[in-house]
Coordinates of N, CA and C in Angstrom, one line a residue:
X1 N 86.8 20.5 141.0 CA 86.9 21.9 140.7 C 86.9 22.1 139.1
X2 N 85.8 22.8 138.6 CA 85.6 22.9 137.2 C 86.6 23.8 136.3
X3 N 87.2 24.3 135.7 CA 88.3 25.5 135.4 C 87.6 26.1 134.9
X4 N 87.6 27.5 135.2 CA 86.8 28.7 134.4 C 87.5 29.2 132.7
X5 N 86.9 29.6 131.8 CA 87.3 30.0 130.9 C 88.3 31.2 130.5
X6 N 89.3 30.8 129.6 CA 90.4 32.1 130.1 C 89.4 33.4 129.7
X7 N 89.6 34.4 130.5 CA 88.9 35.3 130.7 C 90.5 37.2 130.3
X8 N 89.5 37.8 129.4 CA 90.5 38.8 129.5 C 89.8 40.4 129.5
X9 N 90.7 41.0 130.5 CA 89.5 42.7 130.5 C 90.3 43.5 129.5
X10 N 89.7 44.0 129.0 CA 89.7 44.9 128.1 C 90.5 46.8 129.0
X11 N 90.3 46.5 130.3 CA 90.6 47.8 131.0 C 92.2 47.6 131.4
X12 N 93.1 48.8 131.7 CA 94.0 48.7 132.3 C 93.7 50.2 132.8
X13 N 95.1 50.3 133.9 CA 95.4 51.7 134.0 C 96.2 52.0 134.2
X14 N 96.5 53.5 133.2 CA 97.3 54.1 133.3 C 98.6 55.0 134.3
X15 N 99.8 55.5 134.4 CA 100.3 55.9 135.1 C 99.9 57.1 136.6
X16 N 98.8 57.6 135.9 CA 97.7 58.0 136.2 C 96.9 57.4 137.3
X17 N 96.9 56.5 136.9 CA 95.6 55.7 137.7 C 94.1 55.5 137.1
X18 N 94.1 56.0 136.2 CA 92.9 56.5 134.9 C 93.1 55.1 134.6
X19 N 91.8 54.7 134.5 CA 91.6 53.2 133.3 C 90.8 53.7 132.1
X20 N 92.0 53.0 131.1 CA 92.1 53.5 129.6 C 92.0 52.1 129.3
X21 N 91.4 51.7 127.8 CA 91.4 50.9 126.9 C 92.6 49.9 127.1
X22 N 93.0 48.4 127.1 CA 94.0 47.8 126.8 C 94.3 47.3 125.3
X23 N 94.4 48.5 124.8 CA 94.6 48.1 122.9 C 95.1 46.8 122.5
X24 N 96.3 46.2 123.3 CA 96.6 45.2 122.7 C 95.9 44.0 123.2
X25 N 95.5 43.9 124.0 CA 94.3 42.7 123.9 C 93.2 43.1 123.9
X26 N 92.8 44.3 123.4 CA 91.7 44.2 122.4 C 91.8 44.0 121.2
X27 N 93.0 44.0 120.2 CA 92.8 43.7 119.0 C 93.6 42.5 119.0
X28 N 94.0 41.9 120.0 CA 94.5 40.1 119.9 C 92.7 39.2 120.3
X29 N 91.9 39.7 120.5 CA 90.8 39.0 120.7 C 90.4 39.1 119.6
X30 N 90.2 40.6 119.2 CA 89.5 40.7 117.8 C 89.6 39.9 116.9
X31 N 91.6 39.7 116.6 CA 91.8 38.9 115.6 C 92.0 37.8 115.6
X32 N 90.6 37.4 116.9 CA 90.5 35.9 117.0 C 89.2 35.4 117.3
X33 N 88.7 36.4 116.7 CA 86.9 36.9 117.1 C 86.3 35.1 117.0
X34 N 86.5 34.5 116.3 CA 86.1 33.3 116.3 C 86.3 32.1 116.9
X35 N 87.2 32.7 118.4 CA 87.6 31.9 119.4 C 86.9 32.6 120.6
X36 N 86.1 33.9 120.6 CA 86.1 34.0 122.0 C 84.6 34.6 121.7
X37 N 84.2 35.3 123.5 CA 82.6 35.6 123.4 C 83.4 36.9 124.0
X38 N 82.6 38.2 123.6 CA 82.8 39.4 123.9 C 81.4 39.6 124.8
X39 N 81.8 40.1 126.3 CA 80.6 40.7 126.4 C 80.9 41.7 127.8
X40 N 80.0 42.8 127.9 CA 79.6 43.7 128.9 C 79.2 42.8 130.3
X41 N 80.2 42.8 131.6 CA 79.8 42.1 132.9 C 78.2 43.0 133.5
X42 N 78.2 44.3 132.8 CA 76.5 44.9 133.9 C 75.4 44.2 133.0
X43 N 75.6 43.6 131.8 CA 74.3 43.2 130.9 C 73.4 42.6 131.4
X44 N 72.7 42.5 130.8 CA 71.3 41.6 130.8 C 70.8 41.2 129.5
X45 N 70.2 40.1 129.9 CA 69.5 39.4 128.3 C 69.9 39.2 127.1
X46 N 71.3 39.0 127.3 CA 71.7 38.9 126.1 C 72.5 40.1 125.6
X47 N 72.0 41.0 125.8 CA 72.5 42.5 125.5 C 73.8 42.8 125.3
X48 N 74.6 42.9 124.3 CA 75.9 43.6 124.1 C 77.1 42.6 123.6
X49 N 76.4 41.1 123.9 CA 77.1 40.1 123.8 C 77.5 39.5 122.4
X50 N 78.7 39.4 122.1 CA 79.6 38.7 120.5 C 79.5 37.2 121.0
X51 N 79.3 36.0 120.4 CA 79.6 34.9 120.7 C 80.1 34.8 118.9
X52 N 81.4 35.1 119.5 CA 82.1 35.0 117.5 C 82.1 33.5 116.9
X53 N 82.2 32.4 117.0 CA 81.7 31.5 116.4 C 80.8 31.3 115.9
X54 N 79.5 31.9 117.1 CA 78.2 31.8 116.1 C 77.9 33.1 115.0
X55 N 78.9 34.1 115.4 CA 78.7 35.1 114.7 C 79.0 35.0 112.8
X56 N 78.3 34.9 111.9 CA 78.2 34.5 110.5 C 79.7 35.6 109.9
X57 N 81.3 35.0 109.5 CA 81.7 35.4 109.4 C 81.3 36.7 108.3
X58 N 80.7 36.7 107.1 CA 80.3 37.8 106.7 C 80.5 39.1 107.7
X59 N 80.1 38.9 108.8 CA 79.9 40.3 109.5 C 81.1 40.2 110.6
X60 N 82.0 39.5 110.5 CA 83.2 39.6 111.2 C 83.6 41.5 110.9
X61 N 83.9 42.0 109.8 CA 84.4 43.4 109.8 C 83.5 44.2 110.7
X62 N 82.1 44.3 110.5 CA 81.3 45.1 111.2 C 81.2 44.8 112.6
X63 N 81.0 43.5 112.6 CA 81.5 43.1 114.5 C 82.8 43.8 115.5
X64 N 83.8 43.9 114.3 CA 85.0 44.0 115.0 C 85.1 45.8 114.9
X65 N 84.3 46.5 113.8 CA 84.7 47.7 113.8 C 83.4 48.4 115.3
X66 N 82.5 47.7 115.3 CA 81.4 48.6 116.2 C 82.1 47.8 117.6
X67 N 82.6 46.3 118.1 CA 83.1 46.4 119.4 C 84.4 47.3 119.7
X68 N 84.8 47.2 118.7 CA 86.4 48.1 119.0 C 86.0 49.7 120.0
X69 N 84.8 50.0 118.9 CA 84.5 51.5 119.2 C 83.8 51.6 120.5
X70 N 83.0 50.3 120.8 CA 81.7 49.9 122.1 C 83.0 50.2 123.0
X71 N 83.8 49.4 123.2 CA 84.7 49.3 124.1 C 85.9 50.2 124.2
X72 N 86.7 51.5 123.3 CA 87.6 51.9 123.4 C 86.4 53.0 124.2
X73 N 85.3 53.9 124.0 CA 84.8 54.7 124.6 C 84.8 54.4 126.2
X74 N 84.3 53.2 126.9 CA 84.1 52.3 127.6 C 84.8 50.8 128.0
X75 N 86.1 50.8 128.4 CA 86.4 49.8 128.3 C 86.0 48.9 129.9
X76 N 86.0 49.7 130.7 CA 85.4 48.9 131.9 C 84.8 48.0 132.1
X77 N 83.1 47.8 131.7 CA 82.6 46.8 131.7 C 82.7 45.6 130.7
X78 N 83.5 45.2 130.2 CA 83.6 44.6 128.6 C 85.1 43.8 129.3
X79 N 84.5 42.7 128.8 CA 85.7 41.3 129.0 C 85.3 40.2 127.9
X80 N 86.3 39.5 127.5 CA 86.3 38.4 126.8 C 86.5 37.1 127.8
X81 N 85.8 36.3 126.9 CA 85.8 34.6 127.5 C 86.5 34.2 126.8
X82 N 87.5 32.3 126.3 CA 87.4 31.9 125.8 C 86.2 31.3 125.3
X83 N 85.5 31.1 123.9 CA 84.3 30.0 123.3 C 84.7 28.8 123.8
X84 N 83.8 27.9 125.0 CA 84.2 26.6 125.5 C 82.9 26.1 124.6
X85 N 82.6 25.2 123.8 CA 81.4 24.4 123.7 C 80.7 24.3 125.0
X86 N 79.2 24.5 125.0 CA 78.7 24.0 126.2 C 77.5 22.8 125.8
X87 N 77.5 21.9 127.0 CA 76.7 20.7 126.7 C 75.4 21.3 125.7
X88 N 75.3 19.9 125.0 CA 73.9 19.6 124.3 C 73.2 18.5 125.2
X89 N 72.2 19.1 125.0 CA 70.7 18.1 125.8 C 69.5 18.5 124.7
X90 N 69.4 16.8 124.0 CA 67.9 17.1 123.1 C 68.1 17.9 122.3
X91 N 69.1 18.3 121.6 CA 68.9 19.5 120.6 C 68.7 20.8 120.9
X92 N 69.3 21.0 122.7 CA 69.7 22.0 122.7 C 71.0 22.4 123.5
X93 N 71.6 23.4 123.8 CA 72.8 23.9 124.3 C 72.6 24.0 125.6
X94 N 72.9 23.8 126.6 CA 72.7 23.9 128.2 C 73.9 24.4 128.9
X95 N 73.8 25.6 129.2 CA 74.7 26.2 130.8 C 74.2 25.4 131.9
X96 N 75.0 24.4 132.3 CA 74.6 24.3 133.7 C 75.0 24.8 134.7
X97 N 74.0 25.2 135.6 CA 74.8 25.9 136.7 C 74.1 25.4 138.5
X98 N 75.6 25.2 139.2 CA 74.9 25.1 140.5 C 74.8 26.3 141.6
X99 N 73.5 26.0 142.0 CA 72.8 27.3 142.8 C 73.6 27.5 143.7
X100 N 74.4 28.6 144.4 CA 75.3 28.5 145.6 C 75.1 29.3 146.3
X101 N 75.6 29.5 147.6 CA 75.3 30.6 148.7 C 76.1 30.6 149.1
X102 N 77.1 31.6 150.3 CA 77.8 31.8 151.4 C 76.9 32.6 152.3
X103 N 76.9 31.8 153.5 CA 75.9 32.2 154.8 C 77.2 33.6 155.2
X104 N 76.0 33.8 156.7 CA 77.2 34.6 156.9 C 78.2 34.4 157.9
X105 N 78.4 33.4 158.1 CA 80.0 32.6 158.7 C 80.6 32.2 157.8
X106 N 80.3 32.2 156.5 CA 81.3 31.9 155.5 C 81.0 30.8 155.3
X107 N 79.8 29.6 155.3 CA 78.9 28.5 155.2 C 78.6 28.2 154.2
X108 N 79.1 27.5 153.1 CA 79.0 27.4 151.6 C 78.0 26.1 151.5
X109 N 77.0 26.4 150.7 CA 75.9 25.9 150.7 C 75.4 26.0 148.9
X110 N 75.4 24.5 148.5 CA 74.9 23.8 147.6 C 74.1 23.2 147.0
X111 N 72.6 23.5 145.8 CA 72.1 23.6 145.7 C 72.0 22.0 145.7
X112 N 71.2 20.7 145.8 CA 71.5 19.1 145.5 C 71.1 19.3 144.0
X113 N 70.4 19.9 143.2 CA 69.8 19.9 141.6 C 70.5 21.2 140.7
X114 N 71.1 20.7 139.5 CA 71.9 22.1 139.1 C 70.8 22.4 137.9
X115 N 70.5 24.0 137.8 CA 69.7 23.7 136.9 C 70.4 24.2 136.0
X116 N 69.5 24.5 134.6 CA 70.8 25.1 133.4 C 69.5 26.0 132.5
X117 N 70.5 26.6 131.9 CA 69.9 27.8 130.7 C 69.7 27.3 129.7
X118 N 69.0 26.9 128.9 CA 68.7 26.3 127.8 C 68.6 27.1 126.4
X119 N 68.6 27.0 125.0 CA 69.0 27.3 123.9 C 68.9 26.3 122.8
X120 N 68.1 26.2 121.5 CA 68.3 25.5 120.7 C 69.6 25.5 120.1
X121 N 70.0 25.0 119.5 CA 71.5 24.3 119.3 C 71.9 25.5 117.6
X122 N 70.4 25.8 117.3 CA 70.8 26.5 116.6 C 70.7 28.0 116.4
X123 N 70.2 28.0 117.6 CA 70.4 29.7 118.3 C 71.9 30.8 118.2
X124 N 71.6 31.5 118.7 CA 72.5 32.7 118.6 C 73.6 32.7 119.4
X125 N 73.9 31.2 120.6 CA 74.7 30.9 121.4 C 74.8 31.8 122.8
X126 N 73.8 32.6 123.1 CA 73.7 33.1 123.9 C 72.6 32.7 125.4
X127 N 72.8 31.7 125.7 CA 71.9 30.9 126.9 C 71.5 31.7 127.9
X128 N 70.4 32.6 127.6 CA 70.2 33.9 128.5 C 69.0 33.8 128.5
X129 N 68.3 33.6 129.5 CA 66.7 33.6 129.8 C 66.1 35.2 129.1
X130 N 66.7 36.1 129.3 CA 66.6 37.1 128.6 C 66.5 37.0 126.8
X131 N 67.2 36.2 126.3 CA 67.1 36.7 124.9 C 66.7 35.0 124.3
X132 N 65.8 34.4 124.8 CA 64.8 33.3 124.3 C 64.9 32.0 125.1
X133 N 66.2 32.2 126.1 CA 66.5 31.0 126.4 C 65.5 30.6 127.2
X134 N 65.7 29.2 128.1 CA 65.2 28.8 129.0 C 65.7 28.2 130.6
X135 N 64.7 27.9 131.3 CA 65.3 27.6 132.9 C 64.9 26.2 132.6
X136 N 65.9 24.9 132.9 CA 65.7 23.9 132.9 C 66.5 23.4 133.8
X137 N 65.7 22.4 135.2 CA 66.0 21.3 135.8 C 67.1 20.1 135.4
X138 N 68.1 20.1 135.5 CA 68.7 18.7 135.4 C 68.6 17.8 136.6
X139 N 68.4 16.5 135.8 CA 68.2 15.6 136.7 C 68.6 14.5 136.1
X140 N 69.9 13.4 137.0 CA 70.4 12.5 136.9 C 69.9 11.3 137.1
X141 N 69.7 10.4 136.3 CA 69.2 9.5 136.8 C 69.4 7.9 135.8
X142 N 69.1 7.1 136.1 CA 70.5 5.8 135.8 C 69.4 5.2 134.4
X143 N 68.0 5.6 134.4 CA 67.5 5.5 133.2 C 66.5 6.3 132.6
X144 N 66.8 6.9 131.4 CA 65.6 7.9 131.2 C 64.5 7.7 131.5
X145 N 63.6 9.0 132.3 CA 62.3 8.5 132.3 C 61.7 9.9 131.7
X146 N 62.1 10.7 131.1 CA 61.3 11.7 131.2 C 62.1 12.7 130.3
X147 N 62.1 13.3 129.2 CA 63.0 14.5 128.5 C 62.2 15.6 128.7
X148 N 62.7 16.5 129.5 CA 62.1 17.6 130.2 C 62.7 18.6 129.3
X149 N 63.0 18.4 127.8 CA 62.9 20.0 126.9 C 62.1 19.3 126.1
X150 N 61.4 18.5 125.9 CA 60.4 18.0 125.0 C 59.0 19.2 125.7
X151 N 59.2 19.9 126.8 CA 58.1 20.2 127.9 C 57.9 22.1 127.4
X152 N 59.1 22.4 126.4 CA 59.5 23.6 125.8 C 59.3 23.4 124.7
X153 N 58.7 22.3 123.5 CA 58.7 22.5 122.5 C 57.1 22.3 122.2

């Protein structure tokens, strides 16, 4: 079992029942912007996403003043990850992921090939087929026969 990254929502709610902004871990992320990835759970492509380590401190202030604002309007869809390094393959960054299903008896079902999202290493850190990345095949095998991101460049 793999452990997922600590993960934190930006939402709580109120006495009310109203979900309001959780100020104090929004500005305990902030002021650790270069430990975590901010991003919107409805996105796509990349869209809306901080990966603050790749983010060029220079723009740490403007980062932290436009999410603060993205998210106190809206704090719902908006969570933080911790920044885990993700593998390098070939000089590039790879999410791997295994394909999964639940039938409907509850029949958990396993893809045998995991494929992964690919990224040059010196990209934006964002491994999203949407914002340049790629769909790449992993495959194990006891001696290289083949570098399948050589097939992307």
């Amino acid at each position: 079992i793999l452990k997922s990254p600590r993960t934190t929502s930006f939402r709580r709610f109120n006495s009310r029942g109203e979900a309001v902004v959780n100020v104090r871990a929004l500005e305990a992320v902030l002021a650790r912007l270069e430990n975590n990835v901010i991003k919107p759970v409805d996105g796509l492509g990349g869209e809306g996403i901080v990966v603050g380590p790749k983010t060029p401190r220079r723009e740490y202030p403007r980062v932290r003043r436009e999410t603060r604002e993205k998210v106190t309007a809206n704090p719902g869809p908006y969570i933080s990850q911790e920044y885990i390094p993700i593998s390098t393959v070939a000089g590039h960054i790879v999410d791997a992921r295994l394909n999964t299903d639940v039938g409907p008896r509850g029949d958990i079902y396993v893809a045998p090939v995991p494929w992964g999202r690919a990224l040059p290493v010196g990209g934006d850190g964002k491994v999203n087929i949407g914002a340049n990345g790629k769909e790449v095949t992993i495959l194990v095998v006891d001696t290289p026969v083949f570098n399948c991101m050589n097939a992307y460049n």
